[in-house]
PDB file of C-alpha atoms in Angstrom:
ATOM      1  CA  MET A   1       0.993  -1.760   9.109  1.00 40.00           C
ATOM      2  CA  PRO A   2      -0.427   1.709   8.169  1.00 45.00           C
ATOM      3  CA  GLN A   3      -1.695   1.971   4.790  1.00 44.00           C
ATOM      4  CA  LYS A   4       0.584   3.726   2.235  1.00 58.00           C
ATOM      5  CA  SER A   5      -2.230   5.032  -0.163  1.00 74.00           C
ATOM      6  CA  LEU A   6      -5.628   6.663   0.319  1.00 86.00           C
ATOM      7  CA  SER A   7      -8.407   7.106  -2.152  1.00 91.00           C
ATOM      8  CA  THR A   8     -10.965   9.936  -1.673  1.00 92.00           C
ATOM      9  CA  LYS A   9     -14.532  10.588  -2.872  1.00 94.00           C
ATOM     10  CA  GLU A  10     -16.810  13.693  -2.226  1.00 96.00           C
ATOM     11  CA  GLU A  11     -20.515  13.856  -2.552  1.00 96.00           C
ATOM     12  CA  SER A  12     -23.584  15.558  -1.324  1.00 97.00           C
ATOM     13  CA  ILE A  13     -26.531  13.930   0.506  1.00 97.00           C
ATOM     14  CA  LEU A  14     -29.936  15.383   1.514  1.00 97.00           C
ATOM     15  CA  ILE A  15     -30.982  15.216   5.079  1.00 95.00           C
ATOM     16  CA  GLU A  16     -34.032  17.047   6.577  1.00 88.00           C
ATOM     17  CA  LYS A  17     -34.175  19.276   3.481  1.00 91.00           C
ATOM     18  CA  ALA A  18     -30.564  20.292   3.814  1.00 96.00           C
ATOM     19  CA  THR A  19     -27.546  19.308   1.422  1.00 98.00           C
ATOM     20  CA  LEU A  20     -24.637  18.059   3.419  1.00 98.00           C
ATOM     21  CA  HIS A  21     -21.194  17.966   1.881  1.00 98.00           C
ATOM     22  CA  LEU A  22     -19.320  14.754   2.466  1.00 98.00           C
ATOM     23  CA  LYS A  23     -15.763  13.450   2.009  1.00 98.00           C
ATOM     24  CA  TRP A  24     -14.879   9.793   2.143  1.00 96.00           C
ATOM     25  CA  LEU A  25     -11.466   8.459   2.713  1.00 95.00           C
ATOM     26  CA  TYR A  26     -10.562   4.956   1.860  1.00 91.00           C
ATOM     27  CA  PRO A  27      -7.188   3.116   2.868  1.00 82.00           C
ATOM     28  CA  GLY A  28      -7.490   1.392  -0.593  1.00 68.00           C
ATOM     29  CA  ALA A  29      -9.727   1.295  -3.581  1.00 56.00           C
ATOM     30  CA  LYS A  30     -12.965   1.194  -1.634  1.00 59.00           C
ATOM     31  CA  ALA A  31     -14.512   1.100   1.815  1.00 61.00           C
ATOM     32  CA  VAL A  32     -13.200  -1.356   4.363  1.00 66.00           C
ATOM     33  CA  ALA A  33     -16.131  -3.627   5.010  1.00 70.00           C
ATOM     34  CA  ASP A  34     -14.877  -5.333   8.111  1.00 83.00           C
ATOM     35  CA  LYS A  35     -13.936  -2.326  10.234  1.00 92.00           C
ATOM     36  CA  PRO A  36     -15.981   0.683  11.712  1.00 96.00           C
ATOM     37  CA  VAL A  37     -15.913   3.826   9.838  1.00 97.00           C
ATOM     38  CA  LEU A  38     -14.087   6.820  11.406  1.00 98.00           C
ATOM     39  CA  VAL A  39     -16.547   9.802  11.543  1.00 98.00           C
ATOM     40  CA  PHE A  40     -15.269  13.212  11.900  1.00 98.00           C
ATOM     41  CA  LEU A  41     -17.550  15.917  13.715  1.00 99.00           C
ATOM     42  CA  HIS A  42     -16.070  19.333  13.398  1.00 98.00           C
ATOM     43  CA  ASP A  43     -16.053  22.262  16.028  1.00 98.00           C
ATOM     44  CA  SER A  44     -18.343  25.457  16.270  1.00 97.00           C
ATOM     45  CA  LEU A  45     -16.534  27.292  13.411  1.00 98.00           C
ATOM     46  CA  GLY A  46     -15.102  24.212  11.437  1.00 98.00           C
ATOM     47  CA  CYS A  47     -15.666  22.259   8.335  1.00 98.00           C
ATOM     48  CA  ILE A  48     -14.121  19.586   6.250  1.00 98.00           C
ATOM     49  CA  LYS A  49     -11.208  21.660   5.076  1.00 97.00           C
ATOM     50  CA  LEU A  50     -10.326  22.906   8.516  1.00 98.00           C
ATOM     51  CA  TRP A  51      -9.455  19.392   9.601  1.00 98.00           C
ATOM     52  CA  ARG A  52      -6.501  19.503   7.129  1.00 97.00           C
ATOM     53  CA  ASP A  53      -4.836  16.062   6.765  1.00 96.00           C
ATOM     54  CA  PHE A  54      -5.602  14.873  10.307  1.00 98.00           C
ATOM     55  CA  PRO A  55      -8.451  12.437   9.041  1.00 98.00           C
ATOM     56  CA  GLU A  56      -6.345  11.001   6.196  1.00 96.00           C
ATOM     57  CA  GLN A  57      -3.560  10.348   8.675  1.00 96.00           C
ATOM     58  CA  LEU A  58      -5.632   8.537  11.240  1.00 97.00           C
ATOM     59  CA  ALA A  59      -7.305   6.529   8.451  1.00 96.00           C
ATOM     60  CA  LYS A  60      -3.921   5.323   7.192  1.00 94.00           C
ATOM     61  CA  ALA A  61      -2.681   4.678  10.795  1.00 95.00           C
ATOM     62  CA  THR A  62      -5.805   2.411  11.515  1.00 95.00           C
ATOM     63  CA  GLY A  63      -6.570   1.038   8.115  1.00 93.00           C
ATOM     64  CA  CYS A  64     -10.184   2.251   8.562  1.00 95.00           C
ATOM     65  CA  SER A  65     -12.294   4.057   6.084  1.00 95.00           C
ATOM     66  CA  ALA A  66     -13.275   7.599   7.216  1.00 97.00           C
ATOM     67  CA  LEU A  67     -16.032  10.053   6.703  1.00 98.00           C
ATOM     68  CA  VAL A  68     -15.781  13.810   7.224  1.00 98.00           C
ATOM     69  CA  TYR A  69     -18.763  16.043   6.561  1.00 98.00           C
ATOM     70  CA  ASP A  70     -19.838  19.688   6.844  1.00 98.00           C
ATOM     71  CA  ARG A  71     -22.868  20.130   8.950  1.00 98.00           C
ATOM     72  CA  GLN A  72     -25.611  22.391   7.814  1.00 98.00           C
ATOM     73  CA  GLY A  73     -24.623  25.918   7.876  1.00 98.00           C
ATOM     74  CA  TYR A  74     -20.779  25.187   7.468  1.00 98.00           C
ATOM     75  CA  GLY A  75     -18.300  24.900   4.605  1.00 98.00           C
ATOM     76  CA  GLU A  76     -19.823  23.572   1.479  1.00 98.00           C
ATOM     77  CA  SER A  77     -23.182  22.405   3.001  1.00 98.00           C
ATOM     78  CA  SER A  78     -26.533  24.383   2.755  1.00 98.00           C
ATOM     79  CA  PRO A  79     -26.885  27.474   4.836  1.00 97.00           C
ATOM     80  CA  PHE A  80     -28.644  27.539   8.172  1.00 96.00           C
ATOM     81  CA  GLN A  81     -32.248  27.973   8.136  1.00 93.00           C
ATOM     82  CA  SER A  82     -32.043  30.317  11.284  1.00 94.00           C
ATOM     83  CA  ILE A  83     -29.182  31.165  13.428  1.00 93.00           C
ATOM     84  CA  LYS A  84     -31.303  31.203  16.483  1.00 94.00           C
ATOM     85  CA  ARG A  85     -30.587  27.963  18.294  1.00 96.00           C
ATOM     86  CA  GLY A  86     -32.355  26.152  21.137  1.00 95.00           C
ATOM     87  CA  GLN A  87     -30.631  24.405  24.007  1.00 95.00           C
ATOM     88  CA  ASP A  88     -31.144  21.183  22.073  1.00 97.00           C
ATOM     89  CA  TYR A  89     -29.189  22.101  19.005  1.00 97.00           C
ATOM     90  CA  LEU A  90     -26.499  19.709  19.743  1.00 98.00           C
ATOM     91  CA  GLU A  91     -29.005  16.951  20.379  1.00 98.00           C
ATOM     92  CA  ARG A  92     -30.633  17.721  16.981  1.00 97.00           C
ATOM     93  CA  GLU A  93     -27.175  17.370  15.257  1.00 98.00           C
ATOM     94  CA  ALA A  94     -26.733  13.928  16.784  1.00 98.00           C
ATOM     95  CA  ASP A  95     -30.009  12.960  15.303  1.00 98.00           C
ATOM     96  CA  VAL A  96     -29.015  14.254  11.943  1.00 98.00           C
ATOM     97  CA  LEU A  97     -25.748  12.269  12.223  1.00 98.00           C
ATOM     98  CA  GLU A  98     -27.754   9.101  12.873  1.00 98.00           C
ATOM     99  CA  GLN A  99     -29.871   9.891   9.846  1.00 98.00           C
ATOM    100  CA  LEU A 100     -26.855  10.339   7.752  1.00 98.00           C
ATOM    101  CA  LEU A 101     -25.301   7.146   8.772  1.00 98.00           C
ATOM    102  CA  GLU A 102     -28.356   5.253   8.202  1.00 97.00           C
ATOM    103  CA  GLN A 103     -28.766   6.553   4.791  1.00 97.00           C
ATOM    104  CA  LEU A 104     -25.154   5.842   4.013  1.00 96.00           C
ATOM    105  CA  GLN A 105     -25.546   2.307   5.478  1.00 95.00           C
ATOM    106  CA  VAL A 106     -22.852   2.838   8.007  1.00 96.00           C
ATOM    107  CA  THR A 107     -23.630   0.134  10.600  1.00 96.00           C
ATOM    108  CA  LYS A 108     -20.512   0.709  12.794  1.00 97.00           C
ATOM    109  CA  ALA A 109     -18.827   4.010  13.518  1.00 98.00           C
ATOM    110  CA  ILE A 110     -16.088   5.394  15.625  1.00 98.00           C
ATOM    111  CA  LEU A 111     -16.546   9.116  16.333  1.00 98.00           C
ATOM    112  CA  PHE A 112     -14.002  11.671  16.543  1.00 99.00           C
ATOM    113  CA  GLY A 113     -15.391  14.955  17.743  1.00 98.00           C
ATOM    114  CA  HIS A 114     -13.820  18.264  18.190  1.00 98.00           C
ATOM    115  CA  SER A 115     -15.555  20.830  20.682  1.00 98.00           C
ATOM    116  CA  ASP A 116     -19.281  21.048  19.494  1.00 98.00           C
ATOM    117  CA  GLY A 117     -18.511  17.828  17.508  1.00 98.00           C
ATOM    118  CA  GLY A 118     -17.289  16.158  20.744  1.00 98.00           C
ATOM    119  CA  SER A 119     -20.399  17.008  22.549  1.00 98.00           C
ATOM    120  CA  ILE A 120     -22.445  15.564  19.428  1.00 98.00           C
ATOM    121  CA  ALA A 121     -20.425  12.507  19.696  1.00 98.00           C
ATOM    122  CA  LEU A 122     -21.334  11.908  23.439  1.00 98.00           C
ATOM    123  CA  ILE A 123     -25.048  12.429  22.650  1.00 98.00           C
ATOM    124  CA  ALA A 124     -24.970  10.119  19.582  1.00 98.00           C
ATOM    125  CA  ALA A 125     -23.091   7.344  21.702  1.00 98.00           C
ATOM    126  CA  ALA A 126     -25.859   7.634  24.364  1.00 98.00           C
ATOM    127  CA  LYS A 127     -28.796   7.642  21.995  1.00 98.00           C
ATOM    128  CA  TYR A 128     -27.568   5.334  19.155  1.00 98.00           C
ATOM    129  CA  LYS A 129     -25.703   2.666  21.008  1.00 96.00           C
ATOM    130  CA  SER A 130     -25.887  -0.124  18.403  1.00 96.00           C
ATOM    131  CA  ARG A 131     -24.155   1.965  15.687  1.00 97.00           C
ATOM    132  CA  ILE A 132     -21.349   3.533  17.825  1.00 98.00           C
ATOM    133  CA  ALA A 133     -18.349   1.477  18.425  1.00 98.00           C
ATOM    134  CA  GLY A 134     -16.344   4.023  20.323  1.00 98.00           C
ATOM    135  CA  ILE A 135     -15.675   7.841  20.551  1.00 98.00           C
ATOM    136  CA  ILE A 136     -12.876  10.187  20.967  1.00 98.00           C
ATOM    137  CA  THR A 137     -13.849  13.670  22.143  1.00 98.00           C
ATOM    138  CA  GLU A 138     -11.348  16.766  22.002  1.00 98.00           C
ATOM    139  CA  GLY A 139     -12.339  19.848  23.937  1.00 98.00           C
ATOM    140  CA  ALA A 140     -15.934  18.599  24.370  1.00 98.00           C
ATOM    141  CA  HIS A 141     -18.283  20.290  26.830  1.00 98.00           C
ATOM    142  CA  VAL A 142     -21.089  18.833  28.804  1.00 98.00           C
ATOM    143  CA  PHE A 143     -21.920  22.068  30.744  1.00 98.00           C
ATOM    144  CA  VAL A 144     -21.146  25.792  30.599  1.00 98.00           C
ATOM    145  CA  GLU A 145     -18.082  27.216  32.450  1.00 98.00           C
ATOM    146  CA  GLU A 146     -17.294  30.710  32.908  1.00 97.00           C
ATOM    147  CA  VAL A 147     -13.861  30.044  31.192  1.00 97.00           C
ATOM    148  CA  THR A 148     -16.075  29.121  28.193  1.00 97.00           C
ATOM    149  CA  LEU A 149     -17.848  32.280  28.121  1.00 98.00           C
ATOM    150  CA  ALA A 150     -14.665  34.204  28.686  1.00 98.00           C
ATOM    151  CA  GLY A 151     -13.032  32.515  25.590  1.00 98.00           C
ATOM    152  CA  ILE A 152     -16.097  33.252  23.571  1.00 98.00           C
ATOM    153  CA  ARG A 153     -16.313  36.827  24.408  1.00 98.00           C
ATOM    154  CA  ALA A 154     -12.514  37.133  23.453  1.00 98.00           C
ATOM    155  CA  ALA A 155     -13.400  35.547  20.231  1.00 98.00           C
ATOM    156  CA  VAL A 156     -16.196  38.028  19.681  1.00 98.00           C
ATOM    157  CA  THR A 157     -13.624  40.880  20.212  1.00 98.00           C
ATOM    158  CA  ALA A 158     -11.217  39.216  17.705  1.00 98.00           C
ATOM    159  CA  TYR A 159     -14.163  38.856  15.175  1.00 98.00           C
ATOM    160  CA  GLN A 160     -14.785  42.586  15.479  1.00 98.00           C
ATOM    161  CA  THR A 161     -11.306  43.882  15.520  1.00 98.00           C
ATOM    162  CA  THR A 162      -9.055  41.492  13.548  1.00 98.00           C
ATOM    163  CA  ASN A 163      -8.972  39.745  10.110  1.00 98.00           C
ATOM    164  CA  LEU A 164     -10.678  36.586  11.645  1.00 98.00           C
ATOM    165  CA  PRO A 165     -13.780  37.249   9.441  1.00 98.00           C
ATOM    166  CA  GLU A 166     -11.763  37.123   6.306  1.00 98.00           C
ATOM    167  CA  LYS A 167      -9.862  33.886   7.518  1.00 97.00           C
ATOM    168  CA  LEU A 168     -13.290  32.230   8.196  1.00 98.00           C
ATOM    169  CA  GLN A 169     -14.625  33.278   4.839  1.00 98.00           C
ATOM    170  CA  LYS A 170     -12.130  31.077   3.049  1.00 97.00           C
ATOM    171  CA  TYR A 171     -13.936  28.055   4.408  1.00 98.00           C
ATOM    172  CA  HIS A 172     -17.525  29.326   4.875  1.00 98.00           C
ATOM    173  CA  GLY A 173     -17.880  32.027   2.290  1.00 98.00           C
ATOM    174  CA  ASP A 174     -21.019  34.254   2.629  1.00 97.00           C
ATOM    175  CA  LYS A 175     -22.281  31.965   5.475  1.00 98.00           C
ATOM    176  CA  THR A 176     -19.212  33.201   7.672  1.00 98.00           C
ATOM    177  CA  ASP A 177     -21.317  35.641   9.794  1.00 98.00           C
ATOM    178  CA  ASP A 178     -24.134  33.226  10.405  1.00 98.00           C
ATOM    179  CA  VAL A 179     -21.465  30.636  11.476  1.00 98.00           C
ATOM    180  CA  PHE A 180     -20.025  32.926  13.861  1.00 98.00           C
ATOM    181  CA  HIS A 181     -22.937  34.499  15.429  1.00 98.00           C
ATOM    182  CA  ALA A 182     -24.913  30.968  15.562  1.00 98.00           C
ATOM    183  CA  TRP A 183     -22.120  30.035  17.874  1.00 98.00           C
ATOM    184  CA  ALA A 184     -21.251  33.077  19.972  1.00 98.00           C
ATOM    185  CA  ASP A 185     -24.820  34.505  20.328  1.00 97.00           C
ATOM    186  CA  THR A 186     -26.048  31.012  21.415  1.00 98.00           C
ATOM    187  CA  TRP A 187     -23.468  30.499  24.036  1.00 98.00           C
ATOM    188  CA  LEU A 188     -23.479  33.945  25.629  1.00 98.00           C
ATOM    189  CA  SER A 189     -27.214  34.148  25.798  1.00 97.00           C
ATOM    190  CA  GLU A 190     -28.815  33.888  29.169  1.00 96.00           C
ATOM    191  CA  ASN A 191     -31.001  30.958  28.492  1.00 93.00           C
ATOM    192  CA  PHE A 192     -27.930  28.947  27.670  1.00 97.00           C
ATOM    193  CA  ARG A 193     -26.247  29.355  30.879  1.00 96.00           C
ATOM    194  CA  ASN A 194     -27.733  26.222  32.498  1.00 97.00           C
ATOM    195  CA  TRP A 195     -27.208  23.947  29.358  1.00 98.00           C
ATOM    196  CA  ASN A 196     -25.848  20.540  30.508  1.00 98.00           C
ATOM    197  CA  ILE A 197     -25.901  17.114  28.795  1.00 98.00           C
ATOM    198  CA  GLU A 198     -24.485  15.192  31.725  1.00 98.00           C
ATOM    199  CA  HIS A 199     -27.541  13.194  31.924  1.00 98.00           C
ATOM    200  CA  TYR A 200     -26.632  11.429  28.597  1.00 98.00           C
ATOM    201  CA  LEU A 201     -23.253  10.188  30.061  1.00 98.00           C
ATOM    202  CA  PRO A 202     -24.423   7.179  32.041  1.00 98.00           C
ATOM    203  CA  SER A 203     -26.078   5.752  28.946  1.00 98.00           C
ATOM    204  CA  ILE A 204     -22.750   5.673  27.136  1.00 98.00           C
ATOM    205  CA  ARG A 205     -21.430   1.988  27.017  1.00 98.00           C
ATOM    206  CA  CYS A 206     -18.802   2.109  24.302  1.00 98.00           C
ATOM    207  CA  PRO A 207     -15.221   2.885  24.977  1.00 98.00           C
ATOM    208  CA  VAL A 208     -14.271   6.703  25.382  1.00 98.00           C
ATOM    209  CA  LEU A 209     -11.076   8.667  24.993  1.00 98.00           C
ATOM    210  CA  VAL A 210     -11.428  12.111  26.342  1.00 98.00           C
ATOM    211  CA  ILE A 211      -8.659  14.515  24.959  1.00 98.00           C
ATOM    212  CA  GLN A 212      -8.114  18.026  26.245  1.00 98.00           C
ATOM    213  CA  GLY A 213      -5.268  20.640  26.230  1.00 98.00           C
ATOM    214  CA  GLU A 214      -4.373  21.654  29.733  1.00 97.00           C
ATOM    215  CA  ALA A 215      -4.361  25.255  28.523  1.00 97.00           C
ATOM    216  CA  ASP A 216      -7.727  25.024  26.762  1.00 98.00           C
ATOM    217  CA  GLU A 217      -9.319  28.440  26.653  1.00 96.00           C
ATOM    218  CA  TYR A 218     -12.785  27.150  26.415  1.00 98.00           C
ATOM    219  CA  GLY A 219     -12.979  24.601  29.196  1.00 97.00           C
ATOM    220  CA  THR A 220     -11.163  23.113  32.294  1.00 97.00           C
ATOM    221  CA  GLN A 221     -10.372  19.656  33.418  1.00 97.00           C
ATOM    222  CA  ALA A 222     -13.731  19.618  35.150  1.00 98.00           C
ATOM    223  CA  GLN A 223     -15.163  18.640  31.739  1.00 98.00           C
ATOM    224  CA  VAL A 224     -12.920  15.817  31.374  1.00 98.00           C
ATOM    225  CA  GLU A 225     -13.477  14.505  34.741  1.00 98.00           C
ATOM    226  CA  ALA A 226     -17.339  14.739  34.298  1.00 98.00           C
ATOM    227  CA  ILE A 227     -17.189  12.619  31.106  1.00 98.00           C
ATOM    228  CA  GLU A 228     -14.641   9.984  32.270  1.00 98.00           C
ATOM    229  CA  THR A 229     -16.437   9.402  35.786  1.00 98.00           C
ATOM    230  CA  GLN A 230     -20.023   9.221  34.329  1.00 98.00           C
ATOM    231  CA  VAL A 231     -19.889   7.251  31.168  1.00 98.00           C
ATOM    232  CA  GLN A 232     -20.360   3.480  31.815  1.00 97.00           C
ATOM    233  CA  GLY A 233     -17.992   2.276  29.020  1.00 96.00           C
ATOM    234  CA  PRO A 234     -14.232   1.974  29.598  1.00 98.00           C
ATOM    235  CA  ALA A 235     -12.816   5.630  29.573  1.00 98.00           C
ATOM    236  CA  GLN A 236      -9.403   7.155  29.414  1.00 97.00           C
ATOM    237  CA  GLN A 237      -8.260  10.718  29.419  1.00 97.00           C
ATOM    238  CA  LEU A 238      -5.357  12.298  27.528  1.00 98.00           C
ATOM    239  CA  LEU A 239      -4.434  15.764  29.009  1.00 98.00           C
ATOM    240  CA  ILE A 240      -1.847  17.477  27.089  1.00 98.00           C
ATOM    241  CA  PRO A 241       0.377  20.229  28.757  1.00 97.00           C
ATOM    242  CA  GLU A 242       0.611  23.683  27.306  1.00 96.00           C
ATOM    243  CA  ILE A 243      -1.870  22.972  24.610  1.00 97.00           C
ATOM    244  CA  GLY A 244      -5.198  24.859  23.934  1.00 97.00           C
ATOM    245  CA  HIS A 245      -8.639  23.927  22.457  1.00 98.00           C
ATOM    246  CA  SER A 246      -7.367  22.192  19.229  1.00 98.00           C
ATOM    247  CA  PRO A 247      -4.877  19.313  20.253  1.00 98.00           C
ATOM    248  CA  HIS A 248      -5.104  17.653  16.972  1.00 98.00           C
ATOM    249  CA  ARG A 249      -3.277  20.731  15.364  1.00 97.00           C
ATOM    250  CA  GLU A 250      -1.350  21.869  18.250  1.00 98.00           C
ATOM    251  CA  ALA A 251      -0.052  18.323  19.268  1.00 98.00           C
ATOM    252  CA  LYS A 252      -0.858  16.486  16.161  1.00 98.00           C
ATOM    253  CA  TYR A 253       1.303  13.409  16.523  1.00 97.00           C
ATOM    254  CA  VAL A 254       0.549  12.882  20.062  1.00 98.00           C
ATOM    255  CA  VAL A 255      -3.251  13.015  19.359  1.00 98.00           C
ATOM    256  CA  LEU A 256      -2.667  10.924  16.164  1.00 98.00           C
ATOM    257  CA  SER A 257      -0.741   8.138  17.948  1.00 98.00           C
ATOM    258  CA  GLN A 258      -2.948   7.956  21.032  1.00 98.00           C
ATOM    259  CA  SER A 259      -5.891   7.982  18.941  1.00 98.00           C
ATOM    260  CA  ALA A 260      -4.663   5.246  16.741  1.00 98.00           C
ATOM    261  CA  ALA A 261      -3.830   3.145  19.726  1.00 98.00           C
ATOM    262  CA  PHE A 262      -7.318   3.716  21.040  1.00 98.00           C
ATOM    263  CA  ILE A 263      -8.966   2.626  17.792  1.00 98.00           C
ATOM    264  CA  LYS A 264      -6.866  -0.310  17.145  1.00 97.00           C
ATOM    265  CA  ALA A 265      -7.669  -1.584  20.677  1.00 97.00           C
ATOM    266  CA  ILE A 266     -11.425  -1.511  19.731  1.00 97.00           C
ATOM    267  CA  LEU A 267     -10.636  -3.326  16.469  1.00 94.00           C
ATOM    268  CA  LEU A 268      -9.091  -6.358  18.260  1.00 88.00           C
TER     269      LEU A 268
END
């Protein structure tokens, strides 16, 4: 049965000279020792608060403890050292995740990654097999598509002409410009056109649930097919009609129920 109560704890931790802000969610008074921890990896403009109550709902539905954190540069974590990113910036974030879980003594994790967070989850599952029991990706990318670039160009226009900066400032404060340009400038640069992480996929042995909206403005079903067909662990896809890049917000209860079922199967 789903847990009725949830306790929370917020803390900060130092990883590679950056202070990362964390939020723990416990389906009871303390961590659940015999189950993997659900770890939520936000998108390229996201943070803990932008997940809203989705992590809480999934923790309650599965009885698992959950960890949500702001990557460096986002939310309440330390600012970026530089907004200039190399092609390996997502690989570096997977390494930071491994250090974070090691320091927190999380020996088994199930990752839920949205967009950039989904790509990080894939890399982490490939590189750190013993720690990752399963992954759920949502709008993840494994290569660059023209629709991705078109979506980012549209976001740049919105950032220049609408109140999008003010909306993001509620979550990122004076880091907002850096958050936006670290994402947009990197993906629209010429040297990022050949970015590709498909070579990691055959090293993934854990169960994988690949979620994507059929109307995703940043990627096509080719991303889903690439992931599902190349990972070596059991994989399934969830394509949701008329939904864009954020299924956990646009089709919350579908994503919640399917994710919970996927996690419970791992727990058996």
